[in-house]
């Protein structure tokens, strides 16, 4: 039995779950509504305020999908009840970020500024304090979408190992390399 798949998901009081006949799971909560299509073989049911995900056989495919869909449904329940938040930090001289109307403007040392349209499901805020690195805060209910947007922003200027400049997740440690040392003759 899948260790993750067999764990029941506790359903908070303010969250409702419904499963349509075509196996589309809809989770409604105080922060919004999320839907996820589930493989027809996997059964999702609610028993005494707990969500149970079951698989029909012990096939390798069913075992893999069992844990996957349990994790996806759990992320949906967590998202609509508490939401998700990711903080990105921009390290580098002259690197800046500003957000207006879900359009993120980044100045990352290129000859031009980068304008990135953020999906409407995600709320973006930027903070620039004197003496600290600029931070970008992303908030939303969809964990997958939030991670995808954060990865896209990080890919615009990857952290380099010599000076540590670039966009990184807050608290991320960067392995640094020693640069070339000039030899004296």
PDB file of C-alpha atoms in Angstrom:
ATOM      1  CA  UNK A   1       0.000   0.000   0.000  1.00  0.00           C
ATOM      2  CA  UNK A   2       1.239   3.490  -0.823  1.00  0.00           C
ATOM      3  CA  UNK A   3       2.318   5.241   2.379  1.00  0.00           C
ATOM      4  CA  UNK A   4       1.090   8.597   1.101  1.00  0.00           C
ATOM      5  CA  UNK A   5      -1.977   7.210  -0.685  1.00  0.00           C
ATOM      6  CA  UNK A   6      -3.410   5.376   2.319  1.00  0.00           C
ATOM      7  CA  UNK A   7      -3.322   8.432   4.610  1.00  0.00           C
ATOM      8  CA  UNK A   8      -6.766  10.002   4.927  1.00  0.00           C
ATOM      9  CA  UNK A   9      -7.064  13.760   4.329  1.00  0.00           C
ATOM     10  CA  UNK A  10      -8.880  15.623   7.101  1.00  0.00           C
ATOM     11  CA  UNK A  11     -11.509  17.932   5.637  1.00  0.00           C
ATOM     12  CA  UNK A  12     -11.693  21.297   7.476  1.00  0.00           C
ATOM     13  CA  UNK A  13     -15.174  22.450   8.557  1.00  0.00           C
ATOM     14  CA  UNK A  14     -15.298  25.338   6.047  1.00  0.00           C
ATOM     15  CA  UNK A  15     -14.225  23.212   3.033  1.00  0.00           C
ATOM     16  CA  UNK A  16     -16.517  21.066   0.857  1.00  0.00           C
ATOM     17  CA  UNK A  17     -15.510  18.365  -1.617  1.00  0.00           C
ATOM     18  CA  UNK A  18     -17.628  17.038  -4.491  1.00  0.00           C
ATOM     19  CA  UNK A  19     -16.815  14.336  -7.040  1.00  0.00           C
ATOM     20  CA  UNK A  20     -18.621  14.509 -10.402  1.00  0.00           C
ATOM     21  CA  UNK A  21     -19.608  11.381 -12.350  1.00  0.00           C
ATOM     22  CA  UNK A  22     -16.698  11.890 -14.782  1.00  0.00           C
ATOM     23  CA  UNK A  23     -14.244  11.802 -11.827  1.00  0.00           C
ATOM     24  CA  UNK A  24     -13.633  15.554 -11.598  1.00  0.00           C
ATOM     25  CA  UNK A  25     -12.912  16.550  -7.981  1.00  0.00           C
ATOM     26  CA  UNK A  26     -14.030  20.054  -6.938  1.00  0.00           C
ATOM     27  CA  UNK A  27     -12.900  21.563  -3.640  1.00  0.00           C
ATOM     28  CA  UNK A  28     -14.578  24.741  -2.363  1.00  0.00           C
ATOM     29  CA  UNK A  29     -13.291  26.770   0.558  1.00  0.00           C
ATOM     30  CA  UNK A  30     -13.102  30.293   1.975  1.00  0.00           C
ATOM     31  CA  UNK A  31     -10.269  31.296  -0.396  1.00  0.00           C
ATOM     32  CA  UNK A  32     -11.799  29.934  -3.622  1.00  0.00           C
ATOM     33  CA  UNK A  33     -12.560  26.839  -5.694  1.00  0.00           C
ATOM     34  CA  UNK A  34     -10.181  24.351  -7.332  1.00  0.00           C
ATOM     35  CA  UNK A  35     -10.921  21.463  -9.694  1.00  0.00           C
ATOM     36  CA  UNK A  36      -8.796  18.462 -10.645  1.00  0.00           C
ATOM     37  CA  UNK A  37      -9.489  15.648 -13.080  1.00  0.00           C
ATOM     38  CA  UNK A  38      -8.738  12.281 -11.480  1.00  0.00           C
ATOM     39  CA  UNK A  39      -7.921   9.076 -13.368  1.00  0.00           C
ATOM     40  CA  UNK A  40     -11.116   6.972 -13.824  1.00  0.00           C
ATOM     41  CA  UNK A  41      -9.545   3.998 -11.988  1.00  0.00           C
ATOM     42  CA  UNK A  42      -8.880   5.944  -8.768  1.00  0.00           C
ATOM     43  CA  UNK A  43     -11.852   6.432  -6.392  1.00  0.00           C
ATOM     44  CA  UNK A  44     -12.151   9.550  -4.221  1.00  0.00           C
ATOM     45  CA  UNK A  45     -14.755   9.477  -1.429  1.00  0.00           C
ATOM     46  CA  UNK A  46     -15.642  11.320   1.780  1.00  0.00           C
ATOM     47  CA  UNK A  47     -16.226   9.382   5.029  1.00  0.00           C
ATOM     48  CA  UNK A  48     -16.856  11.125   8.428  1.00  0.00           C
ATOM     49  CA  UNK A  49     -15.133  14.387   7.455  1.00  0.00           C
ATOM     50  CA  UNK A  50     -12.140  12.611   5.898  1.00  0.00           C
ATOM     51  CA  UNK A  51     -11.238  12.220   2.220  1.00  0.00           C
ATOM     52  CA  UNK A  52     -10.131   8.726   1.227  1.00  0.00           C
ATOM     53  CA  UNK A  53      -8.364   7.939  -2.065  1.00  0.00           C
ATOM     54  CA  UNK A  54      -8.550   4.264  -3.129  1.00  0.00           C
ATOM     55  CA  UNK A  55      -7.039   2.233  -5.965  1.00  0.00           C
ATOM     56  CA  UNK A  56      -8.613  -0.855  -7.543  1.00  0.00           C
ATOM     57  CA  UNK A  57      -5.543  -3.143  -7.947  1.00  0.00           C
ATOM     58  CA  UNK A  58      -1.893  -3.463  -7.018  1.00  0.00           C
ATOM     59  CA  UNK A  59      -0.657  -2.680 -10.561  1.00  0.00           C
ATOM     60  CA  UNK A  60       2.414  -0.467 -10.726  1.00  0.00           C
ATOM     61  CA  UNK A  61       0.440   2.231 -12.588  1.00  0.00           C
ATOM     62  CA  UNK A  62      -2.329   2.253  -9.972  1.00  0.00           C
ATOM     63  CA  UNK A  63       0.213   2.427  -7.148  1.00  0.00           C
ATOM     64  CA  UNK A  64       1.850   5.475  -8.749  1.00  0.00           C
ATOM     65  CA  UNK A  65      -1.461   7.259  -9.389  1.00  0.00           C
ATOM     66  CA  UNK A  66      -2.722   6.495  -5.864  1.00  0.00           C
ATOM     67  CA  UNK A  67      -0.078   8.606  -4.116  1.00  0.00           C
ATOM     68  CA  UNK A  68      -0.155  11.274  -6.841  1.00  0.00           C
ATOM     69  CA  UNK A  69      -3.872  11.995  -6.629  1.00  0.00           C
ATOM     70  CA  UNK A  70      -3.889  11.861  -2.829  1.00  0.00           C
ATOM     71  CA  UNK A  71      -1.149  14.540  -2.810  1.00  0.00           C
ATOM     72  CA  UNK A  72      -2.953  16.666  -5.430  1.00  0.00           C
ATOM     73  CA  UNK A  73      -6.269  16.569  -3.525  1.00  0.00           C
ATOM     74  CA  UNK A  74      -4.451  17.366  -0.267  1.00  0.00           C
ATOM     75  CA  UNK A  75      -2.774  20.385  -1.914  1.00  0.00           C
ATOM     76  CA  UNK A  76      -6.185  21.553  -3.147  1.00  0.00           C
ATOM     77  CA  UNK A  77      -7.721  21.296   0.350  1.00  0.00           C
ATOM     78  CA  UNK A  78      -4.723  23.114   1.863  1.00  0.00           C
ATOM     79  CA  UNK A  79      -4.887  25.802  -0.832  1.00  0.00           C
ATOM     80  CA  UNK A  80      -8.568  26.682  -0.482  1.00  0.00           C
ATOM     81  CA  UNK A  81      -8.377  26.731   3.325  1.00  0.00           C
ATOM     82  CA  UNK A  82      -4.984  28.396   4.031  1.00  0.00           C
ATOM     83  CA  UNK A  83      -3.482  29.336   0.651  1.00  0.00           C
ATOM     84  CA  UNK A  84       0.156  29.209  -0.416  1.00  0.00           C
ATOM     85  CA  UNK A  85       2.877  31.850  -0.284  1.00  0.00           C
ATOM     86  CA  UNK A  86       6.335  31.949  -1.878  1.00  0.00           C
ATOM     87  CA  UNK A  87       8.997  34.599  -1.406  1.00  0.00           C
ATOM     88  CA  UNK A  88      11.735  35.246  -3.963  1.00  0.00           C
ATOM     89  CA  UNK A  89      14.815  37.314  -3.229  1.00  0.00           C
ATOM     90  CA  UNK A  90      16.750  39.291  -5.856  1.00  0.00           C
ATOM     91  CA  UNK A  91      20.484  39.532  -5.164  1.00  0.00           C
ATOM     92  CA  UNK A  92      22.662  41.841  -7.269  1.00  0.00           C
ATOM     93  CA  UNK A  93      23.707  45.470  -7.583  1.00  0.00           C
ATOM     94  CA  UNK A  94      21.002  47.488  -9.350  1.00  0.00           C
ATOM     95  CA  UNK A  95      18.550  44.578  -9.550  1.00  0.00           C
ATOM     96  CA  UNK A  96      14.982  45.800  -8.943  1.00  0.00           C
ATOM     97  CA  UNK A  97      11.395  44.556  -9.067  1.00  0.00           C
ATOM     98  CA  UNK A  98       8.094  46.447  -9.210  1.00  0.00           C
ATOM     99  CA  UNK A  99       4.552  45.082  -9.551  1.00  0.00           C
ATOM    100  CA  UNK A 100       1.569  46.954 -11.006  1.00  0.00           C
ATOM    101  CA  UNK A 101      -1.762  45.325 -11.930  1.00  0.00           C
ATOM    102  CA  UNK A 102      -0.298  41.786 -11.924  1.00  0.00           C
ATOM    103  CA  UNK A 103       2.503  42.813 -14.295  1.00  0.00           C
ATOM    104  CA  UNK A 104       5.924  42.296 -12.769  1.00  0.00           C
ATOM    105  CA  UNK A 105       8.700  44.566 -14.029  1.00  0.00           C
ATOM    106  CA  UNK A 106      12.172  43.200 -13.372  1.00  0.00           C
ATOM    107  CA  UNK A 107      15.490  44.942 -13.836  1.00  0.00           C
ATOM    108  CA  UNK A 108      18.032  42.105 -13.713  1.00  0.00           C
ATOM    109  CA  UNK A 109      21.155  43.586 -15.266  1.00  0.00           C
ATOM    110  CA  UNK A 110      20.171  43.095 -18.891  1.00  0.00           C
ATOM    111  CA  UNK A 111      20.094  45.975 -21.403  1.00  0.00           C
ATOM    112  CA  UNK A 112      16.291  46.047 -21.060  1.00  0.00           C
ATOM    113  CA  UNK A 113      13.675  45.594 -18.340  1.00  0.00           C
ATOM    114  CA  UNK A 114      11.659  42.379 -18.304  1.00  0.00           C
ATOM    115  CA  UNK A 115       7.852  42.626 -18.098  1.00  0.00           C
ATOM    116  CA  UNK A 116       6.171  39.418 -16.910  1.00  0.00           C
ATOM    117  CA  UNK A 117       2.379  38.981 -16.879  1.00  0.00           C
ATOM    118  CA  UNK A 118       1.369  37.115 -13.726  1.00  0.00           C
ATOM    119  CA  UNK A 119      -1.840  34.988 -13.909  1.00  0.00           C
ATOM    120  CA  UNK A 120      -4.877  36.601 -12.255  1.00  0.00           C
ATOM    121  CA  UNK A 121      -5.143  33.703  -9.752  1.00  0.00           C
ATOM    122  CA  UNK A 122      -1.868  34.827  -8.146  1.00  0.00           C
ATOM    123  CA  UNK A 123      -1.364  37.989  -6.104  1.00  0.00           C
ATOM    124  CA  UNK A 124       2.103  39.515  -6.475  1.00  0.00           C
ATOM    125  CA  UNK A 125       3.706  42.142  -4.225  1.00  0.00           C
ATOM    126  CA  UNK A 126       7.216  43.556  -4.183  1.00  0.00           C
ATOM    127  CA  UNK A 127       9.165  45.047  -1.307  1.00  0.00           C
ATOM    128  CA  UNK A 128      12.373  47.061  -1.519  1.00  0.00           C
ATOM    129  CA  UNK A 129      13.959  48.101   1.787  1.00  0.00           C
ATOM    130  CA  UNK A 130      17.139  50.092   2.096  1.00  0.00           C
ATOM    131  CA  UNK A 131      20.095  47.849   2.885  1.00  0.00           C
ATOM    132  CA  UNK A 132      18.179  44.648   2.038  1.00  0.00           C
ATOM    133  CA  UNK A 133      17.643  42.695  -1.155  1.00  0.00           C
ATOM    134  CA  UNK A 134      14.363  43.314  -3.043  1.00  0.00           C
ATOM    135  CA  UNK A 135      11.768  40.600  -2.423  1.00  0.00           C
ATOM    136  CA  UNK A 136       8.868  39.347  -4.536  1.00  0.00           C
ATOM    137  CA  UNK A 137       5.953  37.714  -2.673  1.00  0.00           C
ATOM    138  CA  UNK A 138       3.596  35.423  -4.599  1.00  0.00           C
ATOM    139  CA  UNK A 139       0.321  34.301  -2.994  1.00  0.00           C
ATOM    140  CA  UNK A 140      -2.381  32.005  -4.342  1.00  0.00           C
ATOM    141  CA  UNK A 141      -4.485  28.889  -3.775  1.00  0.00           C
ATOM    142  CA  UNK A 142      -3.056  26.718  -6.584  1.00  0.00           C
ATOM    143  CA  UNK A 143       0.266  25.214  -5.473  1.00  0.00           C
ATOM    144  CA  UNK A 144       1.176  23.996  -8.983  1.00  0.00           C
ATOM    145  CA  UNK A 145       0.586  27.380 -10.622  1.00  0.00           C
ATOM    146  CA  UNK A 146       2.424  29.216  -7.846  1.00  0.00           C
ATOM    147  CA  UNK A 147       5.482  26.968  -8.224  1.00  0.00           C
ATOM    148  CA  UNK A 148       5.424  27.311 -11.998  1.00  0.00           C
ATOM    149  CA  UNK A 149       5.347  31.132 -11.857  1.00  0.00           C
ATOM    150  CA  UNK A 150       8.109  31.190  -9.216  1.00  0.00           C
ATOM    151  CA  UNK A 151      10.268  28.885 -11.371  1.00  0.00           C
ATOM    152  CA  UNK A 152       9.690  31.136 -14.419  1.00  0.00           C
ATOM    153  CA  UNK A 153      10.805  34.229 -12.472  1.00  0.00           C
ATOM    154  CA  UNK A 154      13.867  32.362 -11.152  1.00  0.00           C
ATOM    155  CA  UNK A 155      14.784  31.222 -14.678  1.00  0.00           C
ATOM    156  CA  UNK A 156      15.039  34.837 -15.886  1.00  0.00           C
ATOM    157  CA  UNK A 157      18.294  35.266 -13.924  1.00  0.00           C
ATOM    158  CA  UNK A 158      19.603  32.051 -12.404  1.00  0.00           C
ATOM    159  CA  UNK A 159      21.842  32.332  -9.350  1.00  0.00           C
ATOM    160  CA  UNK A 160      25.486  32.126 -10.384  1.00  0.00           C
ATOM    161  CA  UNK A 161      27.975  30.392  -8.066  1.00  0.00           C
ATOM    162  CA  UNK A 162      30.778  33.007  -8.042  1.00  0.00           C
ATOM    163  CA  UNK A 163      29.105  36.143  -6.676  1.00  0.00           C
ATOM    164  CA  UNK A 164      25.708  34.628  -5.816  1.00  0.00           C
ATOM    165  CA  UNK A 165      23.823  37.124  -8.004  1.00  0.00           C
ATOM    166  CA  UNK A 166      20.373  36.269  -9.360  1.00  0.00           C
ATOM    167  CA  UNK A 167      16.829  35.423  -8.296  1.00  0.00           C
ATOM    168  CA  UNK A 168      16.507  32.849  -5.510  1.00  0.00           C
ATOM    169  CA  UNK A 169      13.880  31.527  -3.117  1.00  0.00           C
ATOM    170  CA  UNK A 170      14.062  33.242   0.301  1.00  0.00           C
ATOM    171  CA  UNK A 171      16.241  31.117   2.561  1.00  0.00           C
ATOM    172  CA  UNK A 172      17.823  29.168  -0.331  1.00  0.00           C
ATOM    173  CA  UNK A 173      21.509  28.405   0.179  1.00  0.00           C
ATOM    174  CA  UNK A 174      23.757  28.777  -2.848  1.00  0.00           C
ATOM    175  CA  UNK A 175      26.906  26.692  -3.233  1.00  0.00           C
ATOM    176  CA  UNK A 176      29.668  29.164  -3.900  1.00  0.00           C
ATOM    177  CA  UNK A 177      32.791  28.501  -5.940  1.00  0.00           C
ATOM    178  CA  UNK A 178      36.228  30.051  -5.522  1.00  0.00           C
ATOM    179  CA  UNK A 179      37.126  32.219  -8.491  1.00  0.00           C
ATOM    180  CA  UNK A 180      40.397  32.364 -10.351  1.00  0.00           C
ATOM    181  CA  UNK A 181      43.265  33.624  -8.227  1.00  0.00           C
ATOM    182  CA  UNK A 182      45.901  35.741  -9.942  1.00  0.00           C
ATOM    183  CA  UNK A 183      49.333  34.139  -9.852  1.00  0.00           C
ATOM    184  CA  UNK A 184      52.261  36.341  -8.859  1.00  0.00           C
ATOM    185  CA  UNK A 185      55.477  36.098 -10.887  1.00  0.00           C
TER     186      UNK A 185
END
